[in-house]
Short mmCIF file of C-alpha atoms in Angstrom, two decimals:
data_model
loop_
_atom_site.label_atom_id
_atom_site.label_comp_id
_atom_site.label_asym_id
_atom_site.label_seq_id
_atom_site.Cartn_x
_atom_site.Cartn_y
_atom_site.Cartn_z
CA PHE A 1 -43.69 -12.66 -17.14
CA ALA A 2 -45.78 -15.21 -19.00
CA LEU A 3 -45.32 -18.77 -20.18
CA ARG A 4 -47.89 -19.85 -22.76
CA PRO A 5 -48.94 -23.40 -23.74
CA GLY A 6 -46.84 -25.09 -26.39
CA TYR A 7 -48.35 -25.71 -29.79
CA PRO A 8 -49.11 -28.01 -31.40
CA ASN A 9 -49.93 -30.10 -28.37
CA PRO A 10 -49.58 -33.03 -28.56
CA PHE A 11 -46.74 -32.77 -31.03
CA ASN A 12 -44.90 -35.22 -33.28
CA GLU A 13 -41.62 -33.64 -34.31
CA GLN A 14 -41.49 -30.31 -32.49
CA THR A 15 -43.46 -27.81 -30.44
CA VAL A 16 -43.21 -24.05 -30.08
CA ILE A 17 -43.27 -22.67 -26.53
CA PRO A 18 -44.20 -18.96 -26.40
CA TYR A 19 -43.14 -16.76 -23.49
CA GLU A 20 -43.11 -13.05 -22.66
CA LEU A 21 -40.74 -10.89 -20.66
CA PRO A 22 -41.96 -7.47 -19.46
CA GLU A 23 -38.36 -6.22 -19.27
CA PRO A 24 -34.92 -7.46 -20.29
CA ALA A 25 -33.90 -10.23 -17.90
CA ALA A 26 -31.55 -13.12 -17.25
CA MET A 27 -33.80 -16.13 -17.71
CA GLU A 28 -34.01 -19.85 -18.20
CA LEU A 29 -36.66 -21.93 -19.94
CA ALA A 30 -36.38 -25.67 -19.32
CA VAL A 31 -38.42 -28.83 -19.91
CA TYR A 32 -38.96 -31.32 -17.07
CA ASP A 33 -40.46 -34.81 -16.91
CA VAL A 34 -43.23 -35.78 -14.47
CA LEU A 35 -40.62 -36.81 -11.89
CA GLY A 36 -39.26 -33.26 -11.86
CA GLN A 37 -36.02 -34.16 -13.63
CA ARG A 38 -34.68 -31.65 -16.12
CA VAL A 39 -34.90 -33.00 -19.67
CA ARG A 40 -33.73 -30.04 -21.75
CA THR A 41 -32.70 -26.42 -21.29
CA LEU A 42 -34.22 -24.51 -24.20
CA VAL A 43 -33.17 -20.93 -23.43
CA GLN A 44 -30.62 -19.62 -20.97
CA GLY A 45 -29.13 -16.17 -20.59
CA ARG A 46 -30.15 -12.56 -20.89
CA ARG A 47 -33.04 -11.86 -23.25
CA PRO A 48 -34.79 -8.66 -24.34
CA ALA A 49 -38.29 -7.67 -23.28
CA GLY A 50 -41.24 -8.77 -25.38
CA ALA A 51 -42.97 -11.81 -26.81
CA GLN A 52 -40.59 -14.61 -27.78
CA GLN A 53 -40.66 -18.33 -28.41
CA ALA A 54 -38.53 -21.42 -28.00
CA LEU A 55 -38.61 -24.55 -30.12
CA TRP A 56 -38.40 -28.02 -28.55
CA ASP A 57 -37.69 -30.91 -30.88
CA GLY A 58 -38.50 -33.65 -28.36
CA ARG A 59 -34.85 -34.31 -27.50
CA ASP A 60 -32.98 -34.13 -24.22
CA ASP A 61 -29.81 -32.12 -23.55
CA ALA A 62 -27.71 -35.03 -24.89
CA GLY A 63 -29.62 -35.02 -28.20
CA ARG A 64 -31.55 -38.24 -27.55
CA SER A 65 -35.24 -38.47 -28.42
CA VAL A 66 -37.39 -38.64 -25.31
CA GLY A 67 -40.37 -40.94 -24.94
CA SER A 68 -43.95 -39.86 -25.39
CA GLY A 69 -45.62 -38.59 -22.26
CA VAL A 70 -46.30 -35.51 -20.19
CA TYR A 71 -43.64 -32.81 -19.88
CA MET A 72 -43.69 -29.47 -18.11
CA CYS A 73 -41.90 -26.22 -18.85
CA ARG A 74 -40.52 -23.84 -16.26
CA LEU A 75 -39.61 -20.21 -16.90
CA ARG A 76 -37.30 -18.58 -14.35
CA ALA A 77 -36.43 -14.92 -14.75
CA GLY A 78 -35.37 -11.89 -12.77
#
Protein backbone atom coordinates (compact mmCIF):
# COMPACT_ATOMS: atom_id res chain seq x y z
CA PHE A 1 0.00 0.00 0.00
CA ALA A 2 1.32 3.45 -0.82
CA LEU A 3 0.09 7.01 -0.42
CA ARG A 4 2.02 9.51 -2.53
CA PRO A 5 2.29 13.31 -2.07
CA GLY A 6 -0.45 15.38 -3.65
CA TYR A 7 0.41 17.56 -6.62
CA PRO A 8 0.52 20.40 -7.21
CA ASN A 9 1.41 21.31 -3.66
CA PRO A 10 0.54 23.93 -2.63
CA PHE A 11 -2.55 24.03 -4.79
CA ASN A 12 -5.09 26.69 -5.73
CA GLU A 13 -8.18 24.95 -7.07
CA GLN A 14 -7.46 21.24 -6.74
CA THR A 15 -4.81 18.64 -6.02
CA VAL A 16 -4.35 15.07 -7.19
CA ILE A 17 -3.53 12.48 -4.51
CA PRO A 18 -1.97 9.30 -5.94
CA TYR A 19 -2.19 5.99 -4.11
CA GLU A 20 -1.46 2.33 -4.84
CA LEU A 21 -3.10 -0.89 -3.72
CA PRO A 22 -1.15 -4.16 -4.09
CA GLU A 23 -4.41 -6.13 -4.17
CA PRO A 24 -8.13 -5.37 -4.36
CA ALA A 25 -9.23 -4.01 -0.98
CA ALA A 26 -11.92 -2.17 0.93
CA MET A 27 -10.31 1.20 1.57
CA GLU A 28 -10.82 4.77 2.61
CA LEU A 29 -8.85 7.88 1.68
CA ALA A 30 -9.67 10.95 3.76
CA VAL A 31 -8.31 14.45 4.36
CA TYR A 32 -7.78 15.73 7.92
CA ASP A 33 -6.89 19.13 9.36
CA VAL A 34 -3.99 19.68 11.79
CA LEU A 35 -6.32 19.06 14.74
CA GLY A 36 -7.04 15.56 13.43
CA GLN A 37 -10.61 16.34 12.40
CA ARG A 38 -11.86 14.74 9.21
CA VAL A 39 -12.41 17.35 6.50
CA ARG A 40 -13.36 15.23 3.50
CA THR A 41 -13.67 11.58 2.53
CA LEU A 42 -12.30 11.30 -1.00
CA VAL A 43 -12.61 7.56 -1.67
CA GLN A 44 -14.49 4.89 0.23
CA GLY A 45 -15.30 1.32 -0.71
CA ARG A 46 -13.73 -1.59 -2.51
CA ARG A 47 -11.15 -0.69 -5.15
CA PRO A 48 -9.06 -2.78 -7.56
CA ALA A 49 -5.33 -3.31 -7.23
CA GLY A 50 -2.96 -0.89 -8.92
CA ALA A 51 -2.01 2.76 -9.12
CA GLN A 52 -4.95 5.13 -8.70
CA GLN A 53 -5.61 8.73 -7.79
CA ALA A 54 -8.15 10.89 -6.02
CA LEU A 55 -8.93 14.53 -6.69
CA TRP A 56 -9.49 17.01 -3.85
CA ASP A 57 -11.03 20.34 -4.77
CA GLY A 58 -10.33 22.02 -1.42
CA ARG A 59 -13.86 21.50 -0.11
CA ASP A 60 -15.16 19.68 2.94
CA ASP A 61 -17.80 16.93 2.97
CA ALA A 62 -20.55 19.61 3.06
CA GLY A 63 -19.18 21.27 -0.10
CA ARG A 64 -17.76 24.34 1.66
CA SER A 65 -14.33 25.67 0.70
CA VAL A 66 -11.79 25.11 3.45
CA GLY A 67 -9.23 27.68 4.51
CA SER A 68 -5.63 27.65 3.42
CA GLY A 69 -3.32 25.68 5.64
CA VAL A 70 -1.81 22.27 6.24
CA TYR A 71 -3.90 19.15 5.62
CA MET A 72 -3.02 15.49 5.88
CA CYS A 73 -4.32 12.45 4.03
CA ARG A 74 -4.86 9.03 5.53
CA LEU A 75 -5.22 5.82 3.55
CA ARG A 76 -6.81 2.88 5.37
CA ALA A 77 -7.10 -0.45 3.60
CA GLY A 78 -7.31 -4.15 4.26
